[in-house]
Each structure stands twice: as C-alpha cells, then as structure tokens.
C-alpha cells in the first residue's frame, strides 16, 4: 500500500505517493519530477523539520526505515554543495557551490543605484526632533 508524504517548498505544498519499500533516492527523484526540478549534484534536499535541520539522506535505504510515515511533512530546499556535491568534469573535481556562484555573477545584469539611495546611504538614519516637555520628565 502506497503512503502519501507532503512536501513543502517555497513554491507550495504537494503530495507524493510512494511505496514504503521505495528508496529515499527514488523519493527525491519523484519529488523533483513533481516540482519540475532537475536534481543535480545532490542539491535537492529534503528535511524533516523547518530550518534545514534533520535531513533525509539519499540512499538505498527504504523510506519506511528512515522513520517516515503516511502523512509526514517534509521540507524541500535547494542547497548548493550539500553532502559532498563535488562534480567530476574534464578539468577534475569542482565544487558545485562555486560553479553556481560564478553562473549567478555572469547572469546578473548591471544595476544602477538611484541618486536618492546614494544620498540616504550617507546619512546616519537618525530623525532629529526637538525635546518635547510633555514626554521628557
């Protein structure tokens, strides 16, 4: 009998049907398929609690042996470089986090700051007021 696990991500909550004898790797693959994500370099991580604590590791262990039960809520997070996410390429192993950062820098457009923002960044942020005799005793 299949069990239903609820998966919560920044894009919403979805339900996944999976057999208790399925592996956690199959669970992650079905979650990726449901959310239309491409799991690469173990960057797709499931956690049992909010705040990225208590991860569900991808392995050949059955889902039931990981302590997951019907109706449990798991939290989906994309984590760069989680659990030894080194990638083997022609140049040798590279770190997925540094590769992701370099791609983000290359894709980020040049943003010009408004003049009011530059003026306000030079201010100390305090609002100067005269002393009110009713409030100061």
PDB file of N, CA and C in Angstrom, residues 12-72:
ATOM      1  N   UNK A  12       5.217  26.017  -2.761  1.00  0.00           N
ATOM      2  CA  UNK A  12       3.956  25.468  -2.286  1.00  0.00           C
ATOM      3  C   UNK A  12       4.122  24.066  -1.737  1.00  0.00           C
ATOM      4  N   UNK A  13       3.002  23.428  -1.422  1.00  0.00           N
ATOM      5  CA  UNK A  13       2.995  22.090  -0.854  1.00  0.00           C
ATOM      6  C   UNK A  13       2.360  21.121  -1.843  1.00  0.00           C
ATOM      7  N   UNK A  14       2.991  19.974  -2.012  1.00  0.00           N
ATOM      8  CA  UNK A  14       2.461  18.945  -2.902  1.00  0.00           C
ATOM      9  C   UNK A  14       2.509  17.606  -2.184  1.00  0.00           C
ATOM     10  N   UNK A  15       1.693  16.679  -2.662  1.00  0.00           N
ATOM     11  CA  UNK A  15       1.649  15.335  -2.090  1.00  0.00           C
ATOM     12  C   UNK A  15       2.315  14.358  -3.037  1.00  0.00           C
ATOM     13  N   UNK A  16       3.090  13.445  -2.452  1.00  0.00           N
ATOM     14  CA  UNK A  16       3.800  12.430  -3.222  1.00  0.00           C
ATOM     15  C   UNK A  16       3.351  11.064  -2.733  1.00  0.00           C
ATOM     16  N   UNK A  17       2.903  10.218  -3.655  1.00  0.00           N
ATOM     17  CA  UNK A  17       2.584   8.828  -3.315  1.00  0.00           C
ATOM     18  C   UNK A  17       3.814   7.980  -3.570  1.00  0.00           C
ATOM     19  N   UNK A  18       4.176   7.206  -2.569  1.00  0.00           N
ATOM     20  CA  UNK A  18       5.369   6.363  -2.698  1.00  0.00           C
ATOM     21  C   UNK A  18       5.184   5.120  -1.835  1.00  0.00           C
ATOM     22  N   UNK A  19       5.746   4.016  -2.296  1.00  0.00           N
ATOM     23  CA  UNK A  19       5.675   2.773  -1.541  1.00  0.00           C
ATOM     24  C   UNK A  19       6.656   2.828  -0.373  1.00  0.00           C
ATOM     25  N   UNK A  20       6.317   2.275   0.780  1.00  0.00           N
ATOM     26  CA  UNK A  20       7.239   2.272   1.912  1.00  0.00           C
ATOM     27  C   UNK A  20       8.540   1.531   1.629  1.00  0.00           C
ATOM     28  N   UNK A  21       8.521   0.628   0.647  1.00  0.00           N
ATOM     29  CA  UNK A  21       9.729  -0.122   0.302  1.00  0.00           C
ATOM     30  C   UNK A  21      10.618   0.626  -0.695  1.00  0.00           C
ATOM     31  N   UNK A  22      10.155   1.772  -1.221  1.00  0.00           N
ATOM     32  CA  UNK A  22      10.955   2.557  -2.165  1.00  0.00           C
ATOM     33  C   UNK A  22      12.141   3.176  -1.429  1.00  0.00           C
ATOM     34  N   UNK A  23      13.209   3.434  -2.170  1.00  0.00           N
ATOM     35  CA  UNK A  23      14.397   4.035  -1.562  1.00  0.00           C
ATOM     36  C   UNK A  23      14.218   5.547  -1.438  1.00  0.00           C
ATOM     37  N   UNK A  24      15.036   6.143  -0.595  1.00  0.00           N
ATOM     38  CA  UNK A  24      14.967   7.594  -0.435  1.00  0.00           C
ATOM     39  C   UNK A  24      15.434   8.301  -1.708  1.00  0.00           C
ATOM     40  N   UNK A  25      16.297   7.664  -2.455  1.00  0.00           N
ATOM     41  CA  UNK A  25      16.726   8.233  -3.737  1.00  0.00           C
ATOM     42  C   UNK A  25      15.537   8.309  -4.704  1.00  0.00           C
ATOM     43  N   UNK A  26      14.704   7.269  -4.719  1.00  0.00           N
ATOM     44  CA  UNK A  26      13.501   7.287  -5.560  1.00  0.00           C
ATOM     45  C   UNK A  26      12.529   8.367  -5.083  1.00  0.00           C
ATOM     46  N   UNK A  27      12.471   8.585  -3.772  1.00  0.00           N
ATOM     47  CA  UNK A  27      11.625   9.640  -3.222  1.00  0.00           C
ATOM     48  C   UNK A  27      12.074  11.001  -3.737  1.00  0.00           C
ATOM     49  N   UNK A  28      13.372  11.266  -3.684  1.00  0.00           N
ATOM     50  CA  UNK A  28      13.901  12.553  -4.147  1.00  0.00           C
ATOM     51  C   UNK A  28      13.643  12.721  -5.644  1.00  0.00           C
ATOM     52  N   UNK A  29      13.793  11.640  -6.424  1.00  0.00           N
ATOM     53  CA  UNK A  29      13.532  11.711  -7.862  1.00  0.00           C
ATOM     54  C   UNK A  29      12.064  12.015  -8.136  1.00  0.00           C
ATOM     55  N   UNK A  30      11.143  11.408  -7.382  1.00  0.00           N
ATOM     56  CA  UNK A  30       9.722  11.668  -7.602  1.00  0.00           C
ATOM     57  C   UNK A  30       9.350  13.083  -7.155  1.00  0.00           C
ATOM     58  N   UNK A  31      10.007  13.597  -6.101  1.00  0.00           N
ATOM     59  CA  UNK A  31       9.775  14.977  -5.673  1.00  0.00           C
ATOM     60  C   UNK A  31      10.256  15.939  -6.760  1.00  0.00           C
ATOM     61  N   UNK A  32      11.425  15.672  -7.321  1.00  0.00           N
ATOM     62  CA  UNK A  32      11.956  16.524  -8.384  1.00  0.00           C
ATOM     63  C   UNK A  32      11.025  16.528  -9.590  1.00  0.00           C
ATOM     64  N   UNK A  33      10.475  15.377  -9.906  1.00  0.00           N
ATOM     65  CA  UNK A  33       9.559  15.279 -11.042  1.00  0.00           C
ATOM     66  C   UNK A  33       8.265  16.041 -10.755  1.00  0.00           C
ATOM     67  N   UNK A  34       7.759  15.935  -9.536  1.00  0.00           N
ATOM     68  CA  UNK A  34       6.512  16.614  -9.163  1.00  0.00           C
ATOM     69  C   UNK A  34       6.661  18.134  -9.175  1.00  0.00           C
ATOM     70  N   UNK A  35       7.817  18.625  -8.725  1.00  0.00           N
ATOM     71  CA  UNK A  35       8.057  20.069  -8.674  1.00  0.00           C
ATOM     72  C   UNK A  35       8.719  20.591  -9.945  1.00  0.00           C
ATOM     73  N   UNK A  36       8.915  19.737 -10.945  1.00  0.00           N
ATOM     74  CA  UNK A  36       9.562  20.103 -12.209  1.00  0.00           C
ATOM     75  C   UNK A  36      10.952  20.682 -11.985  1.00  0.00           C
ATOM     76  N   UNK A  37      11.745  19.994 -11.179  1.00  0.00           N
ATOM     77  CA  UNK A  37      13.110  20.410 -10.875  1.00  0.00           C
ATOM     78  C   UNK A  37      14.094  19.412 -11.439  1.00  0.00           C
ATOM     79  N   UNK A  38      15.308  19.860 -11.658  1.00  0.00           N
ATOM     80  CA  UNK A  38      16.383  18.991 -12.116  1.00  0.00           C
ATOM     81  C   UNK A  38      17.353  18.796 -10.953  1.00  0.00           C
ATOM     82  N   UNK A  39      17.291  17.648 -10.263  1.00  0.00           N
ATOM     83  CA  UNK A  39      18.231  17.452  -9.158  1.00  0.00           C
ATOM     84  C   UNK A  39      19.627  17.202  -9.709  1.00  0.00           C
ATOM     85  N   UNK A  40      20.555  18.081  -9.408  1.00  0.00           N
ATOM     86  CA  UNK A  40      21.926  17.911  -9.868  1.00  0.00           C
ATOM     87  C   UNK A  40      22.863  18.085  -8.686  1.00  0.00           C
ATOM     88  N   UNK A  41      23.844  17.262  -8.612  1.00  0.00           N
ATOM     89  CA  UNK A  41      24.879  17.320  -7.582  1.00  0.00           C
ATOM     90  C   UNK A  41      24.307  17.264  -6.164  1.00  0.00           C
ATOM     91  N   UNK A  42      23.278  16.470  -5.964  1.00  0.00           N
ATOM     92  CA  UNK A  42      22.656  16.323  -4.644  1.00  0.00           C
ATOM     93  C   UNK A  42      22.205  17.657  -4.060  1.00  0.00           C
ATOM     94  N   UNK A  43      21.854  18.630  -4.906  1.00  0.00           N
ATOM     95  CA  UNK A  43      21.469  19.942  -4.405  1.00  0.00           C
ATOM     96  C   UNK A  43      20.008  19.985  -3.964  1.00  0.00           C
ATOM     97  N   UNK A  44      19.231  18.989  -4.313  1.00  0.00           N
ATOM     98  CA  UNK A  44      17.836  18.899  -3.915  1.00  0.00           C
ATOM     99  C   UNK A  44      17.784  18.133  -2.603  1.00  0.00           C
ATOM    100  N   UNK A  45      17.426  18.794  -1.509  1.00  0.00           N
ATOM    101  CA  UNK A  45      17.485  18.175  -0.187  1.00  0.00           C
ATOM    102  C   UNK A  45      16.121  18.206   0.486  1.00  0.00           C
ATOM    103  N   UNK A  46      15.790  17.114   1.140  1.00  0.00           N
ATOM    104  CA  UNK A  46      14.567  17.018   1.925  1.00  0.00           C
ATOM    105  C   UNK A  46      14.945  17.011   3.401  1.00  0.00           C
ATOM    106  N   UNK A  47      14.166  17.744   4.193  1.00  0.00           N
ATOM    107  CA  UNK A  47      14.411  17.825   5.626  1.00  0.00           C
ATOM    108  C   UNK A  47      13.134  17.474   6.370  1.00  0.00           C
ATOM    109  N   UNK A  48      13.288  16.888   7.561  1.00  0.00           N
ATOM    110  CA  UNK A  48      12.127  16.509   8.370  1.00  0.00           C
ATOM    111  C   UNK A  48      11.567  17.693   9.142  1.00  0.00           C
ATOM    112  N   UNK A  49      12.356  18.737   9.332  1.00  0.00           N
ATOM    113  CA  UNK A  49      11.896  19.897  10.089  1.00  0.00           C
ATOM    114  C   UNK A  49      12.260  21.177   9.350  1.00  0.00           C
ATOM    115  N   UNK A  50      11.578  22.234   9.692  1.00  0.00           N
ATOM    116  CA  UNK A  50      11.852  23.533   9.076  1.00  0.00           C
ATOM    117  C   UNK A  50      13.247  23.998   9.451  1.00  0.00           C
ATOM    118  N   UNK A  51      13.770  24.895   8.699  1.00  0.00           N
ATOM    119  CA  UNK A  51      15.069  25.458   9.025  1.00  0.00           C
ATOM    120  C   UNK A  51      16.226  24.571   8.611  1.00  0.00           C
ATOM    121  N   UNK A  52      16.012  23.669   7.691  1.00  0.00           N
ATOM    122  CA  UNK A  52      17.068  22.799   7.154  1.00  0.00           C
ATOM    123  C   UNK A  52      17.772  22.003   8.244  1.00  0.00           C
ATOM    124  N   UNK A  53      16.989  21.435   9.146  1.00  0.00           N
ATOM    125  CA  UNK A  53      17.542  20.558  10.176  1.00  0.00           C
ATOM    126  C   UNK A  53      17.003  19.155   9.942  1.00  0.00           C
ATOM    127  N   UNK A  54      17.748  18.171  10.332  1.00  0.00           N
ATOM    128  CA  UNK A  54      17.369  16.754  10.248  1.00  0.00           C
ATOM    129  C   UNK A  54      17.093  16.324   8.795  1.00  0.00           C
ATOM    130  N   UNK A  55      18.147  16.234   7.978  1.00  0.00           N
ATOM    131  CA  UNK A  55      17.965  15.902   6.559  1.00  0.00           C
ATOM    132  C   UNK A  55      17.605  14.434   6.339  1.00  0.00           C
ATOM    133  N   UNK A  56      16.929  14.188   5.222  1.00  0.00           N
ATOM    134  CA  UNK A  56      16.649  12.830   4.756  1.00  0.00           C
ATOM    135  C   UNK A  56      17.682  12.554   3.673  1.00  0.00           C
ATOM    136  N   UNK A  57      18.662  11.708   3.972  1.00  0.00           N
ATOM    137  CA  UNK A  57      19.756  11.454   3.045  1.00  0.00           C
ATOM    138  C   UNK A  57      19.326  10.524   1.923  1.00  0.00           C
ATOM    139  N   UNK A  58      19.860  10.782   0.723  1.00  0.00           N
ATOM    140  CA  UNK A  58      19.587   9.924  -0.418  1.00  0.00           C
ATOM    141  C   UNK A  58      20.432   8.662  -0.280  1.00  0.00           C
ATOM    142  N   UNK A  59      19.775   7.531  -0.248  1.00  0.00           N
ATOM    143  CA  UNK A  59      20.496   6.262  -0.130  1.00  0.00           C
ATOM    144  C   UNK A  59      19.613   5.156  -0.681  1.00  0.00           C
ATOM    145  N   UNK A  60      20.072   3.933  -0.506  1.00  0.00           N
ATOM    146  CA  UNK A  60      19.282   2.787  -0.955  1.00  0.00           C
ATOM    147  C   UNK A  60      18.404   2.255   0.175  1.00  0.00           C
ATOM    148  N   UNK A  61      18.393   2.959   1.298  1.00  0.00           N
ATOM    149  CA  UNK A  61      17.555   2.554   2.428  1.00  0.00           C
ATOM    150  C   UNK A  61      16.084   2.813   2.098  1.00  0.00           C
ATOM    151  N   UNK A  62      15.199   1.923   2.510  1.00  0.00           N
ATOM    152  CA  UNK A  62      13.768   2.142   2.269  1.00  0.00           C
ATOM    153  C   UNK A  62      13.249   3.357   3.031  1.00  0.00           C
ATOM    154  N   UNK A  63      12.222   3.953   2.491  1.00  0.00           N
ATOM    155  CA  UNK A  63      11.630   5.139   3.098  1.00  0.00           C
ATOM    156  C   UNK A  63      11.109   4.820   4.500  1.00  0.00           C
ATOM    157  N   UNK A  64      10.503   3.654   4.673  1.00  0.00           N
ATOM    158  CA  UNK A  64       9.948   3.274   5.978  1.00  0.00           C
ATOM    159  C   UNK A  64      11.047   3.135   7.035  1.00  0.00           C
ATOM    160  N   UNK A  65      12.241   2.701   6.645  1.00  0.00           N
ATOM    161  CA  UNK A  65      13.322   2.535   7.615  1.00  0.00           C
ATOM    162  C   UNK A  65      13.907   3.877   8.065  1.00  0.00           C
ATOM    163  N   UNK A  66      13.617   4.954   7.345  1.00  0.00           N
ATOM    164  CA  UNK A  66      14.092   6.282   7.716  1.00  0.00           C
ATOM    165  C   UNK A  66      13.160   6.931   8.748  1.00  0.00           C
ATOM    166  N   UNK A  67      12.115   6.216   9.133  1.00  0.00           N
ATOM    167  CA  UNK A  67      11.184   6.743  10.130  1.00  0.00           C
ATOM    168  C   UNK A  67      10.075   7.586   9.532  1.00  0.00           C
ATOM    169  N   UNK A  68       9.924   7.573   8.219  1.00  0.00           N
ATOM    170  CA  UNK A  68       8.858   8.333   7.572  1.00  0.00           C
ATOM    171  C   UNK A  68       7.578   7.519   7.574  1.00  0.00           C
ATOM    172  N   UNK A  69       6.466   8.187   7.900  1.00  0.00           N
ATOM    173  CA  UNK A  69       5.176   7.527   7.965  1.00  0.00           C
ATOM    174  C   UNK A  69       4.193   8.221   7.027  1.00  0.00           C
ATOM    175  N   UNK A  70       3.055   7.584   6.815  1.00  0.00           N
ATOM    176  CA  UNK A  70       1.996   8.130   5.983  1.00  0.00           C
ATOM    177  C   UNK A  70       1.558   9.492   6.530  1.00  0.00           C
ATOM    178  N   UNK A  71       1.561  10.520   5.674  1.00  0.00           N
ATOM    179  CA  UNK A  71       1.113  11.845   6.057  1.00  0.00           C
ATOM    180  C   UNK A  71       2.195  12.756   6.595  1.00  0.00           C
ATOM    181  N   UNK A  72       3.425  12.283   6.699  1.00  0.00           N
ATOM    182  CA  UNK A  72       4.509  13.122   7.217  1.00  0.00           C
ATOM    183  C   UNK A  72       4.769  14.297   6.286  1.00  0.00           C
TER     184      UNK A  72
END
